[in-house]
Coordinates of C-alpha atoms and ligand atoms in Angstrom, one line a residue:
X1 CA 31.2 -13.4 183.3
X2 CA 28.8 -15.0 185.3
X3 CA 25.6 -13.2 186.2
X4 CA 23.9 -10.9 189.2
X5 CA 21.6 -14.2 189.8
X6 CA 25.2 -16.9 190.4
X7 CA 26.5 -14.0 193.1
X8 CA 23.1 -14.2 195.0
X9 CA 23.5 -18.0 195.0
X10 CA 26.9 -18.2 196.1
X11 CA 26.1 -15.1 199.1
X12 CA 22.9 -17.1 200.1
X13 CA 24.8 -20.9 200.4
X14 CA 27.7 -19.3 201.6
X15 CA 27.0 -20.6 205.4
X16 CA 25.3 -23.8 204.4
X17 CA 29.4 -24.1 202.4
X18 CA 31.3 -23.1 205.4
X19 CA 29.6 -25.8 206.8
X20 CA 30.8 -28.1 204.6
X21 CA 34.0 -27.0 204.2
X22 CA 34.8 -27.0 207.7
X23 CA 33.7 -30.2 208.0
X24 CA 35.3 -31.9 204.8
X25 CA 38.8 -30.3 205.3
X26 CA 41.2 -32.7 204.0
X27 CA 43.7 -30.9 203.9
X28 CA 44.5 -32.0 200.0
X29 CA 44.6 -29.0 198.0
X30 CA 44.1 -31.0 194.4
X31 CA 41.0 -32.5 196.1
X32 CA 38.2 -31.7 192.4
X33 CA 35.6 -31.7 195.5
X34 CA 37.5 -29.1 196.7
X35 CA 34.8 -26.3 198.7
X36 CA 33.7 -22.7 196.5
X37 CA 34.0 -21.3 200.8
X38 CA 36.7 -21.6 202.9
X39 CA 38.0 -19.5 206.4
X40 CA 40.5 -17.5 206.4
X41 CA 42.6 -20.3 207.8
X42 CA 41.6 -23.1 205.2
X43 CA 42.6 -20.2 202.9
X44 CA 45.9 -19.4 204.3
X45 CA 46.2 -23.8 204.4
X46 CA 45.9 -24.2 201.2
X47 CA 47.7 -21.3 199.7
X48 CA 50.9 -22.5 202.0
X49 CA 54.2 -23.2 199.5
X50 CA 52.1 -23.1 196.0
X51 CA 53.0 -21.7 192.9
X52 CA 50.5 -20.2 191.0
X53 CA 50.2 -18.2 188.0
X54 CA 54.3 -18.1 188.3
X55 CA 53.6 -16.9 191.6
X56 CA 55.7 -18.4 194.3
X57 CA 54.3 -17.8 197.9
X58 CA 56.1 -17.0 200.6
X59 CA 54.1 -16.2 204.1
X60 CA 50.6 -17.4 204.2
X61 CA 49.1 -16.5 207.8
X62 CA 45.5 -15.8 209.0
X63 CA 45.2 -12.2 210.4
X64 CA 43.6 -12.0 213.3
X65 CA 40.7 -9.0 213.4
X66 CA 42.2 -5.7 214.5
X67 CA 40.8 -2.3 215.2
X68 CA 38.7 -1.9 212.0
X69 CA 40.5 -4.7 209.9
X70 CA 38.5 -8.0 210.1
X71 CA 40.1 -11.1 210.0
X72 CA 41.9 -12.1 207.0
X73 CA 44.7 -14.7 205.5
X74 CA 47.6 -12.7 203.9
X75 CA 50.0 -14.4 201.1
X76 CA 52.9 -12.7 200.5
X77 CA 54.3 -13.9 197.1
X78 CA 56.7 -13.3 194.0
X79 CA 56.3 -13.4 190.5
X80 CA 60.0 -14.1 190.2
X81 CA 62.9 -12.2 189.7
X82 CA 62.1 -9.6 191.3
X83 CA 57.5 -8.8 191.4
X84 CA 56.7 -9.4 194.7
X85 CA 52.3 -8.8 195.9
X86 CA 50.2 -9.5 199.0
X87 CA 46.4 -10.9 198.2
X88 CA 43.9 -10.8 201.2
X89 CA 42.2 -13.1 201.0
X90 CA 38.6 -12.5 204.0
X91 CA 36.3 -14.8 206.3
X92 CA 33.7 -13.5 204.0
X93 CA 34.6 -13.4 200.5
X94 CA 31.9 -11.5 198.7
X95 CA 33.1 -13.4 195.6
X96 CA 34.6 -10.4 194.2
X97 CA 38.7 -9.1 193.7
X98 CA 39.7 -5.6 194.0
X99 CA 43.6 -4.1 192.4
X100 CA 44.5 -1.0 194.4
X101 CA 47.7 0.6 192.7
X102 CA 50.6 2.4 193.9
X103 CA 51.9 5.8 194.4
X104 CA 55.1 7.8 193.0
X105 CA 57.3 5.6 191.5
X106 CA 56.4 3.0 193.7
X107 CA 58.2 0.2 194.9
X108 CA 57.4 -1.3 197.9
X109 CA 53.6 -2.8 198.4
X110 CA 51.5 -0.5 199.5
X111 CA 49.5 -1.2 203.2
X112 CA 46.3 -2.4 203.9
X113 CA 44.7 1.2 204.8
X114 CA 42.7 3.5 203.1
X115 CA 40.4 2.3 200.3
X116 CA 42.5 -1.0 200.6
X117 CA 40.8 -1.2 203.8
X118 CA 37.7 -0.4 203.2
X119 CA 37.5 -3.1 200.4
X120 CA 38.4 -5.1 202.8
X121 CA 35.8 -5.0 205.3
X122 CA 33.7 -4.6 202.2
X123 CA 34.4 -8.1 201.7
X124 CA 36.3 -8.4 198.9
X125 CA 39.9 -9.9 198.1
X126 CA 42.6 -7.9 197.4
X127 CA 45.9 -7.7 195.6
X128 CA 49.1 -4.9 195.8
X129 CA 52.6 -5.5 194.3
X130 CA 55.3 -3.0 195.1
X131 CA 55.3 -3.4 190.8
X132 CA 58.7 -4.8 190.1
X133 CA 61.1 -3.1 192.2
X134 CA 62.4 -2.6 195.7
X135 CA 63.1 1.8 196.5
X136 CA 61.7 5.0 197.7
X137 CA 58.7 6.0 195.8
X138 CA 60.9 8.9 194.9
X139 CA 62.9 7.1 193.8
X140 CA 63.3 6.1 189.7
X141 CA 66.8 4.1 190.3
X142 CA 65.3 1.1 189.0
X143 CA 64.4 1.9 185.9
X144 CA 68.5 3.1 185.0
X145 CA 69.5 0.3 183.7
X146 CA 67.2 -2.4 184.1
X147 CA 64.6 -2.6 181.1
X148 CA 62.3 -5.5 182.8
X149 CA 62.4 -3.5 185.8
X150 CA 60.7 -0.4 184.0
X151 CA 58.4 -2.5 181.8
X152 CA 57.5 -3.9 185.1
X153 CA 56.8 -0.3 186.5
X154 CA 55.6 0.6 183.1
X155 CA 52.9 -1.2 182.7
X156 CA 53.7 -5.0 182.4
X157 CA 53.1 -5.3 186.0
X158 CA 48.7 -5.3 186.5
X159 CA 48.1 -8.0 184.6
X160 CA 51.1 -9.9 186.4
X161 CA 50.2 -9.6 189.4
X162 CA 46.2 -9.9 188.5
X163 CA 46.8 -13.3 186.6
X164 CA 48.8 -14.5 189.9
X165 CA 45.9 -13.2 191.9
X166 CA 43.0 -14.7 189.8
X167 CA 44.8 -18.4 190.3
X168 CA 45.5 -18.3 193.6
X169 CA 41.5 -16.8 194.3
X170 CA 40.7 -20.1 192.2
X171 CA 42.5 -22.4 194.8
X172 CA 41.8 -21.0 197.9
X173 CA 38.1 -20.8 197.1
X174 CA 37.2 -22.8 194.8
X175 CA 36.6 -20.3 192.3
X176 CA 38.1 -17.2 190.9
X177 CA 36.3 -13.9 191.3
X178 CA 33.3 -13.2 189.5
X179 CA 33.9 -9.4 189.0
X180 CA 37.6 -7.5 189.2
X181 CA 38.1 -4.2 189.7
X182 CA 41.1 -1.8 189.9
X183 CA 41.7 1.1 192.3
X184 CA 44.6 4.1 191.9
X185 CA 45.0 7.4 192.4
X186 CA 48.2 9.8 191.2
X187 CA 50.6 6.6 189.6
X188 CA 48.1 4.3 190.9
X189 CA 45.4 6.5 188.8
X190 CA 47.6 5.8 186.2
X191 CA 48.2 1.8 186.3
X192 CA 44.1 2.0 185.9
X193 CA 44.4 4.2 182.8
X194 CA 47.0 2.1 181.2
X195 CA 45.1 -1.3 182.2
X196 CA 41.7 -0.1 180.7
X197 CA 43.5 0.5 177.3
X198 CA 46.2 -2.0 177.3
X199 CA 44.4 -4.4 178.7
X200 CA 40.7 -3.7 178.3
X201 CA 39.3 -7.2 179.3
X202 CA 41.3 -8.0 182.5
X203 CA 38.3 -5.6 185.2
X204 CA 35.4 -5.2 185.0
X205 CA 35.0 -2.2 186.5
X206 CA 37.7 0.9 186.8
X207 CA 38.4 3.6 189.5
X208 CA 41.1 6.2 188.1
X209 CA 41.7 9.2 190.5
X210 CA 43.8 11.6 190.1
X211 CA 45.7 10.1 186.7
X212 CA 49.7 10.7 186.5
X213 CA 48.6 9.4 182.7
X214 CA 50.7 12.1 181.2
X215 CA 53.9 11.8 182.4
X216 CA 56.1 12.8 180.3
X217 CA 54.1 16.0 180.0
X218 CA 53.8 16.7 183.5
X219 CA 57.1 15.7 183.9
X220 CA 58.3 18.3 182.2
X221 CA 56.5 20.4 183.4
X222 CA 57.1 19.9 187.2
X223 CA 61.2 21.1 185.3
X224 CA 60.2 23.6 183.6
X225 CA 58.4 25.3 186.8
X226 CA 61.2 24.1 188.7
X227 CA 63.3 26.3 187.4
X228 CA 61.2 29.7 187.6
X229 CA 61.0 28.8 191.2
X230 CA 65.2 28.8 191.4
X231 CA 65.6 31.1 189.3
X232 CA 66.9 34.1 191.2
X233 CA 63.6 36.2 192.7
X234 CA 61.5 33.5 191.6
X235 CA 60.7 31.5 195.7
X236 CA 57.9 32.0 197.2
X237 CA 57.6 32.7 201.1
X238 CA 54.8 31.8 203.4
X239 CA 53.3 35.2 202.8
X240 CA 53.7 35.8 199.4
X241 CA 52.3 32.3 199.0
X242 CA 48.7 33.1 201.1
X243 CA 48.8 36.5 199.4
X244 CA 48.2 35.0 195.9
X245 CA 45.9 32.6 197.4
X246 CA 44.1 35.1 199.6
X247 CA 43.5 37.3 196.4
X248 CA 42.4 34.2 193.8
X249 CA 39.6 33.4 197.0
X250 CA 38.4 36.9 197.1
X251 CA 37.7 37.5 194.1
X252 CA 36.0 33.6 192.7
X253 CA 35.1 31.9 195.8
X254 CA 31.7 33.5 196.6
X255 CA 30.8 32.2 192.5
X256 CA 30.1 29.0 193.7
X257 CA 27.0 30.5 195.5
X258 CA 28.9 29.8 198.7
X259 CA 32.0 31.8 200.6
X260 CA 33.2 28.9 202.3
X261 CA 36.8 29.2 201.4
X262 CA 36.5 26.6 198.4
X263 CA 36.7 28.7 194.6
X264 CA 33.8 25.3 193.2
X265 CA 33.0 26.7 190.5
X266 CA 36.8 27.5 189.1
X267 CA 35.4 28.4 184.9
X268 CA 34.1 31.1 186.7
X269 CA 36.9 33.2 187.5
X270 CA 38.8 35.4 185.6
X271 CA 41.5 36.2 188.0
X272 CA 44.5 37.8 186.8
X273 CA 47.3 37.4 189.0
X274 CA 49.5 40.7 187.3
X275 CA 47.3 42.7 189.7
X276 CA 49.8 41.6 192.8
X277 CA 52.5 43.0 190.9
X278 CA 54.8 44.8 192.8
X279 CA 56.2 48.8 192.2
X280 CA 58.3 48.4 188.1
X281 CA 58.3 44.1 188.9
X282 CA 61.2 44.2 192.0
X283 CA 60.9 42.2 195.1
X284 CA 59.2 45.0 197.6
X285 CA 57.7 43.2 200.2
X286 CA 55.2 40.4 200.9
X287 CA 52.5 42.2 199.8
X288 CA 53.1 41.9 196.0
X289 CA 54.7 39.4 193.5
X290 CA 58.0 40.3 191.7
X291 CA 58.5 39.7 188.0
X292 CA 60.2 36.3 188.7
X293 CA 57.7 35.2 191.7
X294 CA 54.8 36.0 188.6
X295 CA 56.8 33.8 186.3
X296 CA 56.7 30.9 188.8
X297 CA 52.6 31.9 188.3
X298 CA 53.0 32.2 184.6
X299 CA 54.7 28.6 184.3
X300 CA 52.2 26.7 186.6
X301 CA 49.0 28.6 185.2
X302 CA 50.2 27.9 181.3
X303 CA 49.7 25.0 178.9
X304 CA 53.1 22.9 178.3
X305 CA 54.5 21.5 175.5
X306 CA 57.5 19.6 174.1
X307 CA 58.4 17.6 170.6
X308 CA 56.1 20.1 168.4
X309 CA 52.7 19.1 171.0
X310 CA 53.7 15.4 170.9
X311 CA 53.9 15.7 174.8
X312 CA 51.8 18.1 176.5
X313 CA 50.1 19.1 179.9
X314 CA 47.6 21.8 180.5
X315 CA 48.5 23.7 183.5
X316 CA 47.1 24.3 187.2
X317 CA 43.7 26.4 187.8
X318 CA 44.0 28.7 190.4
X319 CA 42.4 27.3 193.0
X320 CA 42.4 29.5 195.9
X321 CA 44.0 27.2 198.3
X322 CA 47.7 27.1 196.5
X323 CA 48.6 27.7 200.3
X324 CA 47.2 24.4 202.7
X325 CA 50.1 22.4 203.5
X326 CA 49.1 19.9 201.0
X327 CA 48.9 21.8 198.1
X328 CA 52.1 24.3 196.5
X329 CA 54.2 23.8 200.1
X330 CA 54.4 20.4 200.3
X331 CA 54.5 20.1 195.9
X332 CA 55.7 23.2 194.0
X333 CA 57.4 25.5 196.4
X334 CA 58.7 23.2 199.4
X335 CA 58.1 25.8 202.0
X336 CA 60.8 28.2 200.2
X337 CA 63.2 25.5 199.3
X338 CA 62.4 23.9 196.1
X339 CA 64.8 21.1 196.0
X340 CA 62.4 19.7 199.2
X341 CA 59.5 20.0 197.4
X342 CA 58.0 16.8 195.4
X343 CA 57.5 18.0 192.0
X344 CA 61.7 19.7 191.6
X345 CA 61.9 15.5 193.1
X346 CA 59.9 13.6 190.7
X347 CA 61.1 16.2 187.9
X348 CA 64.7 15.3 189.1
X349 CA 65.1 11.8 189.8
X350 CA 62.8 11.3 185.8
X351 CA 65.9 13.1 184.2
X352 CA 68.9 11.4 186.3
X353 CA 67.8 7.8 185.3
X354 CA 65.0 7.9 182.2
X355 CA 66.1 11.2 180.7
X356 CA 69.8 11.5 180.8
X357 CA 70.7 8.1 182.2
X358 CA 73.0 9.8 184.5
X359 CA 73.1 10.3 188.2
X360 CA 75.3 12.9 188.1
X361 CA 72.9 15.2 186.1
X362 CA 71.5 18.4 188.0
X363 CA 67.4 18.7 186.5
X364 CA 68.2 22.2 186.7
X365 CA 70.4 22.9 183.8
X366 CA 68.6 20.5 181.7
X367 CA 66.8 20.8 178.6
X368 CA 63.7 18.7 178.7
X369 CA 63.7 17.8 174.9
X370 CA 67.4 17.6 174.7
X371 CA 67.5 13.9 173.3
X372 CA 63.9 13.6 171.7
X373 CA 64.4 9.5 171.8
X374 CA 64.6 9.9 175.1
X375 CA 61.8 11.1 175.3
X376 CA 60.2 8.5 173.6
X377 CA 60.9 5.7 175.2
X378 CA 59.8 7.4 178.6
X379 CA 56.4 7.9 176.5
X380 CA 56.4 3.8 175.1
X381 CA 57.2 3.2 178.6
X382 CA 54.8 5.7 181.1
X383 CA 52.3 7.2 179.3
X384 CA 48.7 5.5 179.9
X385 CA 47.0 8.9 176.5
X386 CA 45.5 6.5 174.4
X387 CA 41.9 7.5 174.7
X388 CA 40.5 5.3 172.5
X389 CA 38.6 2.9 175.2
X390 CA 36.7 1.6 172.4
X391 CA 37.6 -2.0 173.6
X392 CA 37.1 -1.8 177.3
X393 CA 33.6 0.2 176.2
X394 CA 33.2 -3.6 173.9
X395 CA 34.3 -5.8 177.0
X396 CA 31.1 -3.8 178.7
X397 CA 33.6 -2.8 181.5
X398 CA 33.0 1.0 183.4
X399 CA 35.7 3.7 184.1
X400 CA 35.2 5.9 186.7
X401 CA 37.3 9.6 186.6
X402 CA 38.2 11.1 189.8
X403 CA 40.1 14.1 190.0
X404 CA 40.4 16.9 193.3
X405 CA 40.0 20.6 192.1
X406 CA 42.8 21.7 194.6
X407 CA 45.2 19.2 193.7
X408 CA 49.1 20.6 193.2
X409 CA 50.6 17.7 192.0
X410 CA 48.9 16.8 188.7
X411 CA 46.1 19.1 187.3
X412 CA 42.4 17.7 186.9
X413 CA 42.9 19.9 183.7
X414 CA 44.9 16.9 181.6
X415 CA 42.0 15.0 183.5
X416 CA 39.3 16.6 181.8
X417 CA 41.3 16.5 178.7
X418 CA 41.6 12.8 178.8
X419 CA 38.1 12.5 179.3
X420 CA 37.4 14.5 176.4
X421 CA 39.6 12.6 174.2
X422 CA 38.3 9.3 175.1
X423 CA 34.7 10.7 174.2
X424 CA 35.0 12.2 171.3
X425 CA 37.2 8.8 170.1
X426 CA 34.2 6.3 171.5
X427 CA 31.9 8.3 169.4
X428 CA 30.6 11.4 171.5
X429 CA 28.6 12.1 175.3
X430 CA 25.8 9.2 174.9
X431 CA 28.5 6.2 174.1
X432 CA 30.8 8.0 176.7
X433 CA 27.9 7.9 179.2
X434 CA 27.6 4.0 178.4
X435 CA 30.7 3.2 180.2
X436 CA 32.3 6.2 181.8
X437 CA 31.9 9.6 184.7
X438 CA 34.1 11.6 185.7
X439 CA 33.4 13.9 188.7
X440 CA 36.6 17.1 190.2
X441 CA 36.1 17.1 193.8
X442 CA 36.2 21.1 194.4
X443 CA 38.9 22.1 197.2
X444 CA 40.8 18.4 197.7
X445 CA 44.3 18.5 197.4
X446 CA 46.1 15.6 195.9
X447 CA 44.6 12.0 196.4
X448 CA 43.0 13.6 199.3
X449 CA 43.1 16.1 201.6
X450 CA 42.7 19.8 201.5
X451 CA 39.6 21.8 202.3
X452 CA 37.3 20.0 200.5
X453 CA 35.1 16.7 200.5
X454 CA 37.4 14.8 199.8
X455 CA 35.5 11.0 200.6
X456 CA 33.0 9.2 198.1
X457 CA 32.1 4.8 198.0
X458 CA 33.3 5.5 194.9
X459 CA 33.7 1.6 195.4
X460 CA 30.4 0.5 195.5
X461 CA 29.7 3.3 192.8
X462 CA 31.2 0.7 190.7
X463 CA 29.8 -2.0 191.9
X464 CA 26.4 -1.6 191.5
X465 CA 27.2 0.0 187.9
X466 CA 28.8 -3.6 186.9
X467 CA 26.9 -5.7 188.9
X468 CA 23.4 -3.9 188.1
X469 CA 23.0 -1.4 185.7
X470 CA 22.8 1.2 187.7
X471 CA 24.9 3.9 186.4
X472 CA 26.6 6.6 189.0
X473 CA 25.0 10.0 188.9
X474 CA 25.3 12.8 191.8
X475 CA 27.1 11.2 194.7
X476 CA 28.3 12.4 197.8
X477 CA 31.6 13.3 199.2
X478 CA 31.9 14.6 202.6
X479 CA 34.7 15.8 204.6
X480 CA 35.3 13.1 207.5
X481 CA 37.5 13.8 210.4
X482 CA 38.0 11.0 213.6
X483 CA 35.2 9.0 212.4
X484 CA 32.8 11.9 211.9
X485 CA 31.5 14.1 209.0
X486 CA 32.3 17.6 209.4
X487 CA 30.0 18.7 206.4
X488 CA 28.8 16.4 203.0
X489 CA 29.2 18.0 199.0
X490 CA 27.7 17.1 195.9
X491 CA 30.0 15.0 194.0
X492 CA 29.0 15.9 190.8
X493 CA 29.9 14.6 187.4
X494 CA 31.1 16.3 185.2
X495 CA 31.2 19.3 183.7
X496 CA 29.3 20.4 186.9
X497 CA 29.8 21.6 190.5
X498 CA 28.3 22.1 193.8
X499 CA 26.2 25.5 193.7
X500 CA 25.0 26.2 197.3
X501 CA 20.9 26.7 197.4
X502 CA 20.3 26.7 200.5
X503 CA 19.5 30.0 203.3
X504 CA 22.2 32.5 203.9
X505 CA 24.2 32.9 206.8
X506 CA 23.2 29.6 208.2
X507 CA 26.6 27.7 208.5
X508 CA 23.9 23.9 209.5
X509 CA 22.6 24.2 206.2
X510 CA 25.9 25.0 204.4
X511 CA 27.3 22.0 205.8
X512 CA 24.8 20.0 204.2
X513 CA 25.1 18.2 200.8
X514 CA 21.2 18.9 200.7
X515 CA 21.5 22.4 200.2
X516 CA 23.6 22.5 197.3
X517 CA 23.0 21.7 193.3
X518 CA 24.5 20.8 190.4
X519 CA 25.1 23.0 188.1
X520 CA 26.7 23.6 184.7
X521 CA 29.0 26.7 185.1
Ligands
LIG601 CA1 32.9 28.7 197.8

């Protein structure tokens, strides 16, 4: 990898080279004197109609600045037969590549929004793909009869797209990227870890947020909890859900030094749902939980295991914000209709297309480990559970792990287990600290949202670590609404949590990260 001084030199000389590029643009793609910088228009002109590293450019057009998005060259390309990507080349390139991961079962190229937009604004060339099939992110139908599509989704699309993106940057700018980063959340977080495990030299830095890395394990727990909800009397209405969440908050919110609606120190929370049991376990109204409903809570919080412990999921910690709209209503209970909940829908399409391999199979009557070979096959494709990241570490790459504390889709406990596994595999905490950081954001839903502070510029933190050796410590998280920060909190390195240290009964002080200290549970 080039030295930081190379990047600095590149940046300093950029205006001069831009002038040269404008003066000398003859439209000859193969001219050895191709300048090392290009305007968006020149980048598009250079790439139009080309095939580079098997990617055939199907469209290349300059997109005018609009709202928060700067001017850039948008390149659409296809790697035959069916892997589609979009590369965005900024006018003012910072010399680096940012690859944004997908979500769910993918099937579409992510929009220029969120972290992809932020990266483009910061001068990164950005790339996204559909991971090799077109479809609904809730559908695994692509995997039923198309082994190649299943392999692309599982792991192969990332190195394939990255190779093409790097070659296109080389052609457009006259130089490849000085640094390449990958960031993803949920399935994108799984893609991030898959790259770290199987392609340890591909990226200089990786951000894996709320990673869906133990595919067989968490899908199996989705199946188990869906069955508990579908059992007679198992469903939660809004009042029952609010009762559960408020009871957890009443017991545990203040354990972090402030009653702010968020349980930031869940390890100090020992709430027992059994105190909510209705008389004799029958459903006697909204002020208690029946035995069938307590069975749902038990499925939620207890570990799950299949194939003799080969595949596991650790269950979720009760957060006190289960009733947030982006938590249980969307992911677990479906607002009273379990078959509309995302956990149900994901496990259902997984049973139909990967395990039973029968689109008519009812997932609620399917035994998760009925076919061990089916589990092994899906794990080989999709599980990113190999914690031995020594090759990644030895390539001098860096990894940031992040997970929302109120994530009802995927449990942060699983990410904690991965982090602990990596720490052991690389030989202890000091070795882990050299290349991996793990943050839990209290009160934050799956990837974003929820009552907690969900916004942190992890990319800038990663870049400073990679390019300057400035290892990230405590970061700052903000709750942003309409572009304005509502409140902030420290984002603490695991296992610490933000403890309030400011004056009591002072709402202004409570809104400032400086009035919290990262503390060990
Ligand atoms: Ca609190």
